Amino acid sequence: MAEKSLYERLGGIYNIAAVVDHFADALAKDPIAGENSTNPFLKDWYANYSWRGAGFKVLTTLWVSEKAGGPYEYISTIPNQDSLDLEPTHYEMRLTEEEFDAAGKVLAETLDHFEVPEQEKGEVLDAFTAHKKEVISGTTK
Ligand code: HEM
């Protein structure tokens, strides 16, 4: 029998959306990567553009779904060849490695909150880390 995709093992789109929803809300409260971050983009985003949070959750849910082998596909608001490439949408945010790693910690805590099994938790965190270079390209390139 073929192994189930990560998407299936996570329980599908509703479970992924619940994780993303919780993650985004927890991220906002993180001292390094949230609304009190010293990063000018994040500060401005939380102060003036947090209405975009709902759309951010939709897009990130679709991104995770596609990355995990699910049937729902993500289309970036900044079109580029590799649809899952996060550099075009994150470059201008000038995110640092410290901010990225803080977000990774919040993600790990969120997966624990939902009692996602170790195997799947590891795969989700690996998928997150696999795109680190793209996300922090604004401070490393
Ligand atoms: C692998 C890690 C990450 C993934 C998978 C991810 C995913 C996404 C996606 C799919 C979008 C929507 C882009 C679009 O407009 O099409 C987005 C936007 C955004 N991301 Fe990320 N992201 C990651 C890391 C981060 C980190 C570390 C931060 C901040 C600490 C961050 C902050 C944001 C913000 C504020 C937006 C909204 C931008 C806007 O309003 O247009 N992201 N992210």
PDB file of C-alpha atoms and ligand atoms in Angstrom:
ATOM      1  CA  MET A   1       0.000   0.000   0.000  1.00  0.00           C
ATOM      2  CA  ALA A   2       1.357   3.428  -0.912  1.00  0.00           C
ATOM      3  CA  GLU A   3       2.324   5.609   2.030  1.00  0.00           C
ATOM      4  CA  LYS A   4      -0.158   8.338   2.777  1.00  0.00           C
ATOM      5  CA  SER A   5       0.880  11.884   1.910  1.00  0.00           C
ATOM      6  CA  LEU A   6       1.762  14.318   4.687  1.00  0.00           C
ATOM      7  CA  TYR A   7      -1.423  16.193   3.732  1.00  0.00           C
ATOM      8  CA  GLU A   8      -3.530  13.099   4.467  1.00  0.00           C
ATOM      9  CA  ARG A   9      -1.620  12.278   7.650  1.00  0.00           C
ATOM     10  CA  LEU A  10      -2.202  15.819   8.955  1.00  0.00           C
ATOM     11  CA  GLY A  11      -5.909  15.223   8.473  1.00  0.00           C
ATOM     12  CA  GLY A  12      -6.556  17.377   5.410  1.00  0.00           C
ATOM     13  CA  ILE A  13      -7.439  20.986   4.723  1.00  0.00           C
ATOM     14  CA  TYR A  14      -9.515  21.747   7.836  1.00  0.00           C
ATOM     15  CA  ASN A  15      -6.794  20.495  10.193  1.00  0.00           C
ATOM     16  CA  ILE A  16      -4.111  22.395   8.293  1.00  0.00           C
ATOM     17  CA  ALA A  17      -6.230  25.566   8.375  1.00  0.00           C
ATOM     18  CA  ALA A  18      -6.727  25.177  12.154  1.00  0.00           C
ATOM     19  CA  VAL A  19      -2.953  24.859  12.658  1.00  0.00           C
ATOM     20  CA  VAL A  20      -2.222  27.899  10.444  1.00  0.00           C
ATOM     21  CA  ASP A  21      -4.917  29.942  12.222  1.00  0.00           C
ATOM     22  CA  HIS A  22      -3.455  29.172  15.656  1.00  0.00           C
ATOM     23  CA  PHE A  23       0.117  29.662  14.412  1.00  0.00           C
ATOM     24  CA  ALA A  24      -0.586  33.096  12.913  1.00  0.00           C
ATOM     25  CA  ASP A  25      -2.320  34.297  16.096  1.00  0.00           C
ATOM     26  CA  ALA A  26       0.528  32.987  18.297  1.00  0.00           C
ATOM     27  CA  LEU A  27       3.143  34.516  15.962  1.00  0.00           C
ATOM     28  CA  ALA A  28       1.590  37.976  16.448  1.00  0.00           C
ATOM     29  CA  LYS A  29       2.330  37.661  20.193  1.00  0.00           C
ATOM     30  CA  ASP A  30       5.927  36.518  19.772  1.00  0.00           C
ATOM     31  CA  PRO A  31       8.360  39.178  21.090  1.00  0.00           C
ATOM     32  CA  ILE A  32      10.863  38.689  18.267  1.00  0.00           C
ATOM     33  CA  ALA A  33       8.699  37.969  15.216  1.00  0.00           C
ATOM     34  CA  GLY A  34       5.348  39.500  16.226  1.00  0.00           C
ATOM     35  CA  GLU A  35       3.680  42.884  16.646  1.00  0.00           C
ATOM     36  CA  ASN A  36       6.419  44.182  18.984  1.00  0.00           C
ATOM     37  CA  SER A  37       9.244  43.085  16.684  1.00  0.00           C
ATOM     38  CA  THR A  38      12.022  45.570  15.965  1.00  0.00           C
ATOM     39  CA  ASN A  39      11.669  44.671  12.268  1.00  0.00           C
ATOM     40  CA  PRO A  40      10.189  47.809  10.611  1.00  0.00           C
ATOM     41  CA  PHE A  41       8.101  45.828   8.101  1.00  0.00           C
ATOM     42  CA  LEU A  42       6.526  43.634  10.780  1.00  0.00           C
ATOM     43  CA  LYS A  43       5.876  46.604  13.063  1.00  0.00           C
ATOM     44  CA  ASP A  44       4.121  48.483  10.256  1.00  0.00           C
ATOM     45  CA  TRP A  45       2.264  45.357   9.095  1.00  0.00           C
ATOM     46  CA  TYR A  46       0.794  44.636  12.521  1.00  0.00           C
ATOM     47  CA  ALA A  47      -0.020  48.312  13.149  1.00  0.00           C
ATOM     48  CA  ASN A  48      -1.586  49.137   9.771  1.00  0.00           C
ATOM     49  CA  TYR A  49      -2.124  46.003   7.673  1.00  0.00           C
ATOM     50  CA  SER A  50      -3.276  43.362  10.128  1.00  0.00           C
ATOM     51  CA  TRP A  51      -6.601  43.246   8.204  1.00  0.00           C
ATOM     52  CA  ARG A  52      -4.516  41.230   5.708  1.00  0.00           C
ATOM     53  CA  GLY A  53      -4.205  38.511   8.377  1.00  0.00           C
ATOM     54  CA  ALA A  54      -7.256  36.623   7.097  1.00  0.00           C
ATOM     55  CA  GLY A  55      -5.809  36.488   3.577  1.00  0.00           C
ATOM     56  CA  PHE A  56      -2.419  35.527   4.963  1.00  0.00           C
ATOM     57  CA  LYS A  57      -4.041  32.549   6.690  1.00  0.00           C
ATOM     58  CA  VAL A  58      -5.843  31.470   3.504  1.00  0.00           C
ATOM     59  CA  LEU A  59      -2.678  31.703   1.382  1.00  0.00           C
ATOM     60  CA  THR A  60      -0.487  29.978   3.961  1.00  0.00           C
ATOM     61  CA  THR A  61      -3.053  27.167   4.350  1.00  0.00           C
ATOM     62  CA  LEU A  62      -2.931  26.618   0.583  1.00  0.00           C
ATOM     63  CA  TRP A  63       0.873  26.771   0.574  1.00  0.00           C
ATOM     64  CA  VAL A  64       1.100  24.091   3.277  1.00  0.00           C
ATOM     65  CA  SER A  65      -1.520  21.978   1.505  1.00  0.00           C
ATOM     66  CA  GLU A  66       0.450  21.965  -1.754  1.00  0.00           C
ATOM     67  CA  LYS A  67       3.782  21.456  -0.004  1.00  0.00           C
ATOM     68  CA  ALA A  68       2.332  18.475   1.897  1.00  0.00           C
ATOM     69  CA  GLY A  69       1.083  16.816  -1.293  1.00  0.00           C
ATOM     70  CA  GLY A  70      -2.562  17.804  -1.001  1.00  0.00           C
ATOM     71  CA  PRO A  71      -5.014  18.611  -3.794  1.00  0.00           C
ATOM     72  CA  TYR A  72      -5.274  22.346  -3.037  1.00  0.00           C
ATOM     73  CA  GLU A  73      -2.720  24.516  -4.775  1.00  0.00           C
ATOM     74  CA  TYR A  74      -1.153  27.815  -3.786  1.00  0.00           C
ATOM     75  CA  ILE A  75      -0.793  30.704  -6.201  1.00  0.00           C
ATOM     76  CA  SER A  76       1.486  33.495  -4.995  1.00  0.00           C
ATOM     77  CA  THR A  77       0.301  37.116  -5.204  1.00  0.00           C
ATOM     78  CA  ILE A  78       3.678  37.797  -6.837  1.00  0.00           C
ATOM     79  CA  PRO A  79       3.744  35.322  -9.732  1.00  0.00           C
ATOM     80  CA  ASN A  80       6.965  33.401 -10.228  1.00  0.00           C
ATOM     81  CA  GLN A  81       8.091  30.181 -11.868  1.00  0.00           C
ATOM     82  CA  ASP A  82       8.298  28.025  -8.761  1.00  0.00           C
ATOM     83  CA  SER A  83       4.927  28.589  -7.104  1.00  0.00           C
ATOM     84  CA  LEU A  84       6.196  27.592  -3.633  1.00  0.00           C
ATOM     85  CA  ASP A  85       9.212  29.934  -3.765  1.00  0.00           C
ATOM     86  CA  LEU A  86       8.775  32.423  -0.890  1.00  0.00           C
ATOM     87  CA  GLU A  87      11.506  34.866  -1.902  1.00  0.00           C
ATOM     88  CA  PRO A  88       9.370  37.228  -4.039  1.00  0.00           C
ATOM     89  CA  THR A  89       6.765  37.732  -1.279  1.00  0.00           C
ATOM     90  CA  HIS A  90       9.204  37.931   1.647  1.00  0.00           C
ATOM     91  CA  TYR A  91      12.278  39.730   0.266  1.00  0.00           C
ATOM     92  CA  GLU A  92      11.024  43.257   1.098  1.00  0.00           C
ATOM     93  CA  MET A  93      10.219  42.214   4.680  1.00  0.00           C
ATOM     94  CA  ARG A  94      13.984  42.062   5.403  1.00  0.00           C
ATOM     95  CA  LEU A  95      13.414  39.208   7.832  1.00  0.00           C
ATOM     96  CA  THR A  96      16.420  38.065   9.846  1.00  0.00           C
ATOM     97  CA  GLU A  97      17.537  34.570  10.729  1.00  0.00           C
ATOM     98  CA  GLU A  98      16.595  35.307  14.354  1.00  0.00           C
ATOM     99  CA  GLU A  99      13.045  36.255  13.344  1.00  0.00           C
ATOM    100  CA  PHE A 100      12.728  33.147  11.178  1.00  0.00           C
ATOM    101  CA  ASP A 101      13.964  30.870  13.974  1.00  0.00           C
ATOM    102  CA  ALA A 102      11.572  32.527  16.448  1.00  0.00           C
ATOM    103  CA  ALA A 103       8.696  31.762  14.034  1.00  0.00           C
ATOM    104  CA  GLY A 104       9.939  28.154  13.826  1.00  0.00           C
ATOM    105  CA  LYS A 105       9.706  27.880  17.608  1.00  0.00           C
ATOM    106  CA  VAL A 106       6.135  29.186  17.546  1.00  0.00           C
ATOM    107  CA  LEU A 107       5.300  26.642  14.836  1.00  0.00           C
ATOM    108  CA  ALA A 108       6.755  23.781  16.917  1.00  0.00           C
ATOM    109  CA  GLU A 109       4.699  24.909  19.930  1.00  0.00           C
ATOM    110  CA  THR A 110       1.587  25.105  17.756  1.00  0.00           C
ATOM    111  CA  LEU A 111       2.107  21.543  16.481  1.00  0.00           C
ATOM    112  CA  ASP A 112       2.496  20.394  20.110  1.00  0.00           C
ATOM    113  CA  HIS A 113      -0.688  22.237  21.048  1.00  0.00           C
ATOM    114  CA  PHE A 114      -2.575  20.142  18.452  1.00  0.00           C
ATOM    115  CA  GLU A 115      -0.704  16.989  19.531  1.00  0.00           C
ATOM    116  CA  VAL A 116       0.595  16.388  16.007  1.00  0.00           C
ATOM    117  CA  PRO A 117       2.640  13.143  16.181  1.00  0.00           C
ATOM    118  CA  GLU A 118       6.477  13.430  16.206  1.00  0.00           C
ATOM    119  CA  GLN A 119       6.856  12.070  12.652  1.00  0.00           C
ATOM    120  CA  GLU A 120       4.458  14.586  11.093  1.00  0.00           C
ATOM    121  CA  LYS A 121       5.700  17.403  13.338  1.00  0.00           C
ATOM    122  CA  GLY A 122       9.222  16.757  12.071  1.00  0.00           C
ATOM    123  CA  GLU A 123       8.085  16.766   8.447  1.00  0.00           C
ATOM    124  CA  VAL A 124       6.207  20.056   8.850  1.00  0.00           C
ATOM    125  CA  LEU A 125       9.209  21.685  10.546  1.00  0.00           C
ATOM    126  CA  ASP A 126      11.524  20.345   7.814  1.00  0.00           C
ATOM    127  CA  ALA A 127       9.238  21.850   5.147  1.00  0.00           C
ATOM    128  CA  PHE A 128       9.354  25.192   6.985  1.00  0.00           C
ATOM    129  CA  THR A 129      13.157  25.134   7.295  1.00  0.00           C
ATOM    130  CA  ALA A 130      13.597  24.106   3.650  1.00  0.00           C
ATOM    131  CA  HIS A 131      12.392  27.597   2.655  1.00  0.00           C
ATOM    132  CA  LYS A 132      14.468  29.555   5.170  1.00  0.00           C
ATOM    133  CA  LYS A 133      16.932  30.896   2.583  1.00  0.00           C
ATOM    134  CA  GLU A 134      14.074  32.364   0.529  1.00  0.00           C
ATOM    135  CA  VAL A 135      12.297  33.911   3.521  1.00  0.00           C
ATOM    136  CA  ILE A 136      15.411  35.666   4.891  1.00  0.00           C
ATOM    137  CA  SER A 137      16.817  36.592   1.458  1.00  0.00           C
ATOM    138  CA  GLY A 138      16.165  40.286   2.204  1.00  0.00           C
ATOM    139  CA  THR A 139      18.897  40.311   4.866  1.00  0.00           C
ATOM    140  CA  THR A 140      21.290  37.763   3.401  1.00  0.00           C
ATOM    141  CA  LYS A 141      21.520  38.659  -0.301  1.00  0.00           C
TER     142      LYS A 141
HETATM  143  C1  HEM B   1       8.757  28.731   5.541  1.00  0.00           C
HETATM  144  C2  HEM B   1       8.267  29.756   6.248  1.00  0.00           C
HETATM  145  C3  HEM B   1       7.142  30.627   5.739  1.00  0.00           C
HETATM  146  C4  HEM B   1       6.083  30.292   4.933  1.00  0.00           C
HETATM  147  C5  HEM B   1       5.726  28.924   4.374  1.00  0.00           C
HETATM  148  C6  HEM B   1       5.329  31.499   4.687  1.00  0.00           C
HETATM  149  C7  HEM B   1       4.202  31.597   3.883  1.00  0.00           C
HETATM  150  C8  HEM B   1       3.610  32.770   3.483  1.00  0.00           C
HETATM  151  C9  HEM B   1       2.644  32.902   2.427  1.00  0.00           C
HETATM  152  C10 HEM B   1       2.121  31.762   1.567  1.00  0.00           C
HETATM  153  C11 HEM B   1       2.294  34.220   2.354  1.00  0.00           C
HETATM  154  C12 HEM B   1       1.346  34.875   1.354  1.00  0.00           C
HETATM  155  C13 HEM B   1       2.201  35.448   0.197  1.00  0.00           C
HETATM  156  C14 HEM B   1       1.392  35.964  -0.942  1.00  0.00           C
HETATM  157  O1  HEM B   1       1.026  37.142  -0.920  1.00  0.00           O
HETATM  158  O2  HEM B   1       1.145  35.174  -1.880  1.00  0.00           O
HETATM  159  C15 HEM B   1       3.041  34.915   3.374  1.00  0.00           C
HETATM  160  C16 HEM B   1       2.946  36.257   3.667  1.00  0.00           C
HETATM  161  C17 HEM B   1       3.463  36.819   4.794  1.00  0.00           C
HETATM  162  N1  HEM B   1       4.443  36.281   5.592  1.00  0.00           N
HETATM  163 FE1  HEM B   1       5.232  34.454   5.436  1.00  0.00          FE
HETATM  164  N2  HEM B   1       5.906  32.535   5.378  1.00  0.00           N
HETATM  165  C18 HEM B   1       7.004  32.033   6.038  1.00  0.00           C
HETATM  166  C19 HEM B   1       7.830  32.749   6.880  1.00  0.00           C
HETATM  167  C20 HEM B   1       7.496  33.963   7.418  1.00  0.00           C
HETATM  168  C21 HEM B   1       8.122  34.569   8.581  1.00  0.00           C
HETATM  169  C22 HEM B   1       9.297  33.964   9.359  1.00  0.00           C
HETATM  170  C23 HEM B   1       7.453  35.745   8.819  1.00  0.00           C
HETATM  171  C24 HEM B   1       7.648  36.772   9.913  1.00  0.00           C
HETATM  172  C25 HEM B   1       8.238  36.532  11.038  1.00  0.00           C
HETATM  173  C26 HEM B   1       6.448  35.890   7.785  1.00  0.00           C
HETATM  174  C27 HEM B   1       5.577  36.956   7.668  1.00  0.00           C
HETATM  175  C28 HEM B   1       4.671  37.127   6.641  1.00  0.00           C
HETATM  176  C29 HEM B   1       3.792  38.291   6.518  1.00  0.00           C
HETATM  177  C30 HEM B   1       3.709  39.480   7.489  1.00  0.00           C
HETATM  178  C31 HEM B   1       3.020  38.090   5.351  1.00  0.00           C
HETATM  179  C32 HEM B   1       1.910  38.993   4.803  1.00  0.00           C
HETATM  180  C33 HEM B   1       2.415  39.928   3.692  1.00  0.00           C
HETATM  181  C34 HEM B   1       1.314  40.754   3.064  1.00  0.00           C
HETATM  182  O3  HEM B   1       0.492  41.322   3.765  1.00  0.00           O
HETATM  183  O4  HEM B   1       1.289  40.815   1.829  1.00  0.00           O
HETATM  184  N3  HEM B   1       6.506  34.798   6.954  1.00  0.00           N
HETATM  185  N4  HEM B   1       3.845  34.010   4.043  1.00  0.00           N
END
